């Protein structure tokens, strides 16, 4: 029997169109991986009677009710008292929660006031859920066959709580049959072309294995989900299918499993004993940010120059001023010089450079917004490629950095 | 009397976490501007009985029910037959809709098949809504005091229908009272301390003005919402309240209205005719990324050094190797030298530097994960502050950059 879940997001800011609800989207994806079906999503205003109705309707249908929002210390945060009212219990100080909050404040050197202490108050019978990244603990409350789980609306706090505590607990309780996922991560190929290459293989998938295409920025993830009773057999079945499809898409696959592209690049740099430095113009530091978001990246990342002005390109990166003048900053010759020189300046194995027109300004007749040159340089060669991405500034920055990562990856794999 | 609306989005892909629902977010914002309150959002699966329940629950509460999704020509598109069933009417060919569809196909030079003709079939008593950008017309269906409006799930088709036909119709019918929002944006103060400072003011707010706290990363937004009959009066009332609360929180307020902190910093740099450069260690380029995410930032942002290694801190930033050795890279003296030197190297008015332990590795006994030194330097002074943020690497990077932006802002405001 499958378990039904509902997600209730609470907050006038969502209903007024000021905050885009991404929480319920993320939660849905995570529950889907456990085979728990989300059968309804509801957004309720910050009003007691409306929240009560949402609880009541959800309890009729679902065994798990996940609530986000309305857990802060201020007066418009109603989730906690409303939950207590719905369960017909009092609010009381949860000592375990209070201890955690006190520790957090002590660490940060802040003083604990009454509002902060109030965050440890929970409906009687609740179990606190640790909030490692914020001050409002979550609430786990059960009756009959239904679990109510209340979390803060701040996405990174909610995600950490889900990953560390809630999802493992739900898995232990509800996942009876076995389920096995594996994700094939690809870069540098659009979804439609990937689907074309895989169509025959997909048709022949056994019925207990399902395929989902999950496109994100400059990447497509393929998720294989096998269900059955024998975990080992499921793993074998999935691996067999991966072996069958790999020859069709190998050059686009950067990893199998839960590894981001920047982590994979880090692994490859480490394995090959290489170091890297970047010279960024249009991406303004975003490529360096992605590389250094990986723990331990100081082992292979030496540093970067973010060179927005002509001046810095000339002085710090020693780009030939004549070339800058005649070809412009967004040109093959300039990114080649940037990549070569950053490699020399930082004494690294690899140098990567980007220069482009992120927009909205800066376009010329033959260089529209979205034009980006990316160069890669190592001891053996230096090569540059031109791309024309999108019309949107943020998107151009993100796409440029992701594509640069993929260029680094494919060069490291070749070795 | 205010009008209540509900939004129902239909589609398994939303509940399974494959598609992020942005439709209801956009619709909410549009209705909010008309003063029509969205009191509930619901996402229902592609199942007749679940959709019927969603209709029933919505009809109890709302005068306007906006439905997106499930209007395509394929078998899993259930909205139309379910709407007919719910209204207990037959489906019939809507001649006005058929005419429009035929014209569209004729213009495009396509042949009209049975599936296409089927898109003109609607529940008896419906009024068709023109779909200028697609082939599935919308449905407007009323009974008693409630309007059901069904639209396709494709965002640009839905938006065009809303803007051309639905919103004007709703406005004519319902807009009597007025509504007015204003947002006060703060940085550098946690929600609970802000609430403390504002509690007396908040208690004395007139009953037609509501306050909401919207916390995000290292920021809290305060939203004031006034409702009434006279738009000008509402604007005056809100401004009056803002004037009353400003003295209590002035130093934390970076903007009133829809402006991000990095945009506000950009405005201030431009207004003061200042330029800036950064020397980043633990943030790995993220501060530069935020600054350069603003269009036109090349006017004031010159560039950055991302100095991850001791070597680069010494060579490129000329940090005294003796200081690095004795005090460590995460120290007051090092960030002060970094900020001063980056300002000199780039010839900018302002230099900002960060050095810290983002984690998970790198902590020492007296420098736990989350320890970050931030320095600010201009022609007149150089000062550094120490922070202890969080345990999470990404969070430390983001918080460091946001706090650095706020330090830049407060220094520019002082001038």
Coordinates of N, CA, C and O in Angstrom, one line a residue, chain A residues 140-237:
Chain A
X140 N 7.3 17.6 15.3 CA 6.8 16.3 14.8 C 5.7 15.9 15.8 O 6.0 15.7 17.0
X141 N 4.5 15.7 15.3 CA 3.3 15.5 16.2 C 2.4 14.5 15.5 O 2.1 14.6 14.3
X142 N 2.0 13.4 16.3 CA 1.3 12.3 15.7 C -0.1 12.1 16.4 O -0.2 12.4 17.6
X143 N -1.1 11.7 15.7 CA -2.2 11.1 16.3 C -2.9 10.2 15.3 O -2.8 10.4 14.1
X144 N -3.5 9.1 15.9 CA -4.1 8.0 15.1 C -3.1 7.6 14.0 O -2.0 7.3 14.3
X145 N -3.4 7.7 12.8 CA -2.5 7.2 11.7 C -1.8 8.4 11.0 O -1.3 8.2 9.9
X146 N -1.9 9.6 11.5 CA -1.3 10.7 10.8 C -0.2 11.4 11.5 O -0.3 11.7 12.7
X147 N 0.8 11.8 10.8 CA 1.9 12.6 11.3 C 1.9 14.0 10.8 O 1.8 14.2 9.6
X148 N 1.9 15.0 11.7 CA 2.0 16.4 11.3 C 3.5 16.8 11.5 O 4.0 16.6 12.6
X149 N 4.1 17.3 10.5 CA 5.5 17.8 10.6 C 5.5 19.3 10.2 O 5.2 19.6 9.1
X150 N 6.0 20.1 11.2 CA 6.0 21.5 10.9 C 7.4 22.0 10.8 O 8.3 21.7 11.7
X151 N 7.7 22.8 9.8 CA 9.1 23.3 9.5 C 9.1 24.7 9.2 O 8.1 25.3 8.8
X152 N 10.2 25.4 9.4 CA 10.3 26.8 9.0 C 10.1 27.0 7.5 O 10.4 26.0 6.7
X153 N 9.8 28.2 7.1 CA 9.6 28.4 5.6 C 11.0 28.8 4.9 O 11.0 28.8 3.7
X154 N 12.0 29.1 5.7 CA 13.3 29.4 5.1 C 13.9 28.2 4.4 O 14.1 27.2 5.1
X155 N 14.0 28.2 3.1 CA 14.3 27.0 2.3 C 15.6 26.2 2.8 O 15.5 25.0 3.0
X156 N 16.7 26.9 3.1 CA 17.8 26.1 3.5 C 17.7 25.5 4.9 O 18.2 24.4 5.1
X157 N 17.0 26.1 5.7 CA 16.7 25.5 7.1 C 15.8 24.3 6.9 O 16.1 23.2 7.5
X158 N 14.8 24.5 6.1 CA 13.8 23.4 5.9 C 14.5 22.2 5.2 O 14.4 21.0 5.7
X159 N 15.4 22.4 4.2 CA 16.1 21.3 3.5 C 17.0 20.6 4.4 O 17.0 19.3 4.4
X160 N 17.7 21.3 5.3 CA 18.7 20.6 6.2 C 17.9 19.7 7.2 O 18.3 18.6 7.4
X161 N 16.7 20.2 7.6 CA 15.9 19.4 8.6 C 15.4 18.2 7.9 O 15.3 17.1 8.5
X162 N 14.9 18.4 6.7 CA 14.4 17.2 5.9 C 15.5 16.2 5.7 O 15.3 15.0 6.0
X163 N 16.6 16.6 5.3 CA 17.7 15.7 4.9 C 18.3 14.9 6.1 O 18.5 13.7 6.1
X164 N 18.5 15.7 7.2 CA 19.1 15.1 8.4 C 18.2 14.2 9.2 O 18.6 13.2 9.7
X165 N 16.9 14.7 9.3 CA 16.1 14.0 10.3 C 14.8 13.5 9.8 O 14.4 12.3 10.0
X166 N 14.1 14.3 9.0 CA 12.7 13.9 8.6 C 12.6 12.8 7.6 O 12.0 11.8 7.7
X167 N 13.4 12.9 6.5 CA 13.4 11.9 5.4 C 13.8 10.5 5.9 O 13.2 9.5 5.7
X168 N 15.0 10.5 6.7 CA 15.4 9.2 7.2 C 14.3 8.5 8.1 O 14.1 7.3 8.0
X169 N 13.6 9.4 8.9 CA 12.6 8.9 9.8 C 11.4 8.3 9.0 O 10.8 7.3 9.3
X170 N 11.0 9.1 8.0 CA 9.9 8.6 7.1 C 10.2 7.4 6.4 O 9.4 6.4 6.2
X171 N 11.5 7.3 6.0 CA 11.9 6.1 5.2 C 11.8 4.9 6.1 O 11.3 3.8 5.7
X172 N 12.3 5.0 7.3 CA 12.3 3.8 8.2 C 10.9 3.4 8.5 O 10.6 2.2 8.5
X173 N 10.0 4.4 8.6 CA 8.6 4.0 8.9 C 7.8 3.5 7.8 O 7.0 2.6 7.9
X174 N 8.0 4.1 6.6 CA 7.0 3.8 5.5 C 7.5 2.9 4.3 O 6.8 2.4 3.6
X175 N 8.8 3.0 4.1 CA 9.3 2.3 2.9 C 9.4 0.8 3.1 O 10.4 0.4 3.8
X176 N 8.5 0.0 2.7 CA 8.4 -1.4 2.9 C 9.0 -2.1 1.7 O 10.1 -2.7 1.8
X177 N 8.3 -2.0 0.6 CA 8.9 -2.6 -0.6 C 10.2 -1.9 -0.8 O 10.5 -0.9 -0.1
X178 N 11.0 -2.4 -1.6 CA 12.3 -1.8 -1.9 C 12.2 -0.9 -3.1 O 11.4 -1.1 -4.0
X179 N 13.0 0.2 -3.0 CA 13.0 1.1 -4.1 C 14.5 1.5 -4.3 O 15.3 1.6 -3.4
X180 N 14.9 1.6 -5.5 CA 16.3 1.9 -5.8 C 16.3 2.9 -6.9 O 15.7 2.8 -8.0
X181 N 17.1 4.0 -6.7 CA 17.2 5.1 -7.7 C 18.7 5.2 -8.1 O 19.6 5.0 -7.2
X182 N 18.9 5.5 -9.3 CA 20.2 5.9 -9.7 C 20.1 7.1 -10.7 O 19.2 7.0 -11.5
X183 N 21.0 8.0 -10.6 CA 20.9 9.2 -11.4 C 22.1 9.3 -12.3 O 23.2 9.2 -11.9
X184 N 21.8 9.4 -13.6 CA 22.9 9.6 -14.6 C 22.9 11.1 -14.9 O 21.9 11.6 -15.3
X185 N 24.0 11.7 -14.7 CA 24.1 13.2 -14.9 C 24.8 13.5 -16.2 O 25.9 13.1 -16.4
X186 N 24.1 14.3 -17.0 CA 24.8 14.7 -18.3 C 24.9 16.2 -18.4 O 24.1 16.9 -17.8
X187 N 25.9 16.6 -19.2 CA 26.0 18.0 -19.5 C 26.4 18.2 -21.0 O 26.9 17.2 -21.6
X188 N 26.0 19.3 -21.5 CA 26.4 19.6 -22.9 C 25.5 19.0 -24.0 O 25.9 19.0 -25.2
X189 N 24.3 18.5 -23.6 CA 23.4 18.0 -24.6 C 21.9 18.3 -24.1 O 21.6 18.1 -23.0
X190 N 21.1 18.9 -25.1 CA 19.7 19.2 -24.7 C 18.9 18.0 -24.5 O 19.1 16.9 -25.0
X191 N 17.8 18.2 -23.7 CA 16.9 17.0 -23.4 C 16.4 16.3 -24.6 O 16.4 15.1 -24.7
X192 N 16.0 17.1 -25.6 CA 15.3 16.5 -26.8 C 16.3 15.6 -27.5 O 16.0 14.5 -28.0
X193 N 17.6 16.0 -27.6 CA 18.6 15.2 -28.3 C 19.0 13.9 -27.5 O 19.2 12.9 -28.1
X194 N 19.0 14.1 -26.2 CA 19.2 13.0 -25.3 C 18.1 11.9 -25.5 O 18.4 10.7 -25.6
X195 N 16.9 12.4 -25.5 CA 15.7 11.5 -25.6 C 15.8 10.8 -27.0 O 15.4 9.6 -27.0
X196 N 16.2 11.4 -28.0 CA 16.3 10.8 -29.3 C 17.3 9.7 -29.3 O 17.1 8.6 -29.7
X197 N 18.5 9.9 -28.7 CA 19.5 8.9 -28.6 C 19.1 7.7 -27.7 O 19.6 6.6 -27.9
X198 N 18.2 8.0 -26.8 CA 17.9 6.9 -25.8 C 16.5 6.2 -26.1 O 16.1 5.3 -25.4
X199 N 15.8 6.6 -27.3 CA 14.5 6.2 -27.4 C 14.3 4.7 -27.5 O 13.4 4.1 -26.9
X200 N 15.2 4.0 -28.2 CA 15.1 2.6 -28.4 C 15.3 1.9 -27.0 O 14.6 1.0 -26.6
X201 N 16.4 2.3 -26.4 CA 16.7 1.7 -25.1 C 15.6 1.9 -24.1 O 15.2 1.0 -23.3
X202 N 15.0 3.1 -24.1 CA 13.9 3.5 -23.2 C 12.7 2.5 -23.4 O 12.1 2.1 -22.4
X203 N 12.4 2.3 -24.7 CA 11.2 1.4 -25.0 C 11.4 0.0 -24.4 O 10.5 -0.6 -24.1
X204 N 12.7 -0.4 -24.4 CA 12.9 -1.8 -23.9 C 13.2 -1.9 -22.4 O 13.6 -3.0 -22.0
X205 N 13.0 -0.8 -21.7 CA 13.2 -0.9 -20.2 C 12.2 -1.9 -19.6 O 11.1 -1.9 -20.0
X206 N 12.7 -2.8 -18.7 CA 11.7 -3.7 -18.0 C 10.7 -2.9 -17.2 O 10.9 -1.7 -16.8
X207 N 9.5 -3.5 -17.0 CA 8.4 -2.7 -16.5 C 8.6 -2.2 -15.1 O 7.9 -1.3 -14.6
X208 N 9.5 -2.8 -14.3 CA 9.7 -2.4 -12.9 C 10.8 -1.3 -12.8 O 11.1 -0.8 -11.8
X209 N 11.3 -0.8 -14.0 CA 12.2 0.3 -14.0 C 11.6 1.5 -14.8 O 11.2 1.3 -15.9
X210 N 11.6 2.6 -14.1 CA 11.0 3.8 -14.7 C 12.1 4.9 -15.0 O 13.0 5.0 -14.2
X211 N 12.0 5.6 -16.0 CA 12.9 6.6 -16.4 C 12.3 8.0 -16.3 O 11.2 8.2 -16.8
X212 N 13.0 8.9 -15.7 CA 12.5 10.3 -15.6 C 13.6 11.3 -16.1 O 14.8 11.1 -15.8
X213 N 13.3 12.2 -17.0 CA 14.2 13.2 -17.4 C 14.0 14.4 -16.5 O 13.0 15.0 -16.4
X214 N 15.1 14.9 -15.9 CA 15.1 16.0 -15.0 C 16.0 17.1 -15.5 O 17.2 17.1 -15.2
X215 N 15.5 18.0 -16.4 CA 16.4 19.0 -16.9 C 16.7 20.1 -15.9 O 15.8 20.6 -15.3
X216 N 17.9 20.5 -15.8 CA 18.2 21.7 -15.0 C 19.2 22.6 -15.9 O 19.3 22.3 -17.1
X217 N 19.8 23.5 -15.3 CA 20.7 24.5 -16.0 C 21.8 23.8 -16.8 O 22.8 23.4 -16.2
X218 N 21.7 23.8 -18.1 CA 22.8 23.3 -19.0 C 23.1 21.8 -18.6 O 24.1 21.3 -18.9
X219 N 22.2 21.1 -18.0 CA 22.3 19.7 -17.6 C 21.0 19.0 -17.7 O 20.0 19.6 -17.6
X220 N 21.1 17.7 -18.0 CA 19.9 16.9 -17.9 C 20.2 15.7 -17.0 O 21.2 15.0 -17.2
X221 N 19.4 15.4 -16.0 CA 19.6 14.3 -15.2 C 18.6 13.2 -15.6 O 17.5 13.5 -15.8
X222 N 19.1 12.0 -15.7 CA 18.2 10.9 -16.0 C 18.1 10.0 -14.7 O 19.1 9.6 -14.2
X223 N 16.9 9.9 -14.2 CA 16.7 9.2 -13.0 C 16.0 7.8 -13.3 O 14.9 7.8 -13.9
X224 N 16.7 6.7 -12.9 CA 16.1 5.4 -13.1 C 15.6 5.0 -11.7 O 16.3 5.1 -10.7
X225 N 14.4 4.5 -11.7 CA 13.8 4.1 -10.4 C 13.3 2.7 -10.6 O 12.4 2.4 -11.4
X226 N 13.8 1.8 -9.7 CA 13.4 0.4 -9.8 C 12.6 0.0 -8.5 O 13.0 0.4 -7.4
X227 N 11.5 -0.6 -8.6 CA 10.7 -1.1 -7.4 C 10.6 -2.6 -7.4 O 10.5 -3.2 -8.5
X228 N 10.6 -3.2 -6.3 CA 10.5 -4.6 -6.1 C 10.7 -5.0 -4.7 O 10.5 -4.2 -3.8
X229 N 11.1 -6.3 -4.5 CA 11.2 -6.7 -3.1 C 12.7 -7.1 -2.8 O 13.0 -7.1 -1.6
X230 N 13.5 -7.2 -3.8 CA 14.9 -7.7 -3.5 C 15.9 -6.5 -3.8 O 16.1 -6.2 -5.0
X231 N 16.4 -5.9 -2.8 CA 17.2 -4.7 -3.0 C 18.4 -5.0 -4.0 O 18.7 -4.3 -4.9
X232 N 19.1 -6.1 -3.7 CA 20.3 -6.5 -4.5 C 19.9 -6.6 -5.9 O 20.7 -6.2 -6.8
X233 N 18.8 -7.3 -6.2 CA 18.4 -7.6 -7.5 C 18.1 -6.2 -8.2 O 18.4 -6.0 -9.4
X234 N 17.4 -5.3 -7.5 CA 17.1 -4.0 -8.1 C 18.3 -3.3 -8.5 O 18.4 -2.7 -9.6
X235 N 19.3 -3.3 -7.6 CA 20.6 -2.6 -7.9 C 21.2 -3.2 -9.2 O 21.7 -2.5 -10.0
X236 N 21.2 -4.6 -9.2 CA 21.7 -5.3 -10.4 C 21.0 -4.9 -11.7 O 21.6 -4.6 -12.7
X237 N 19.7 -4.9 -11.6 CA 18.8 -4.6 -12.7 C 19.1 -3.1 -13.3 O 19.3 -2.9 -14.5

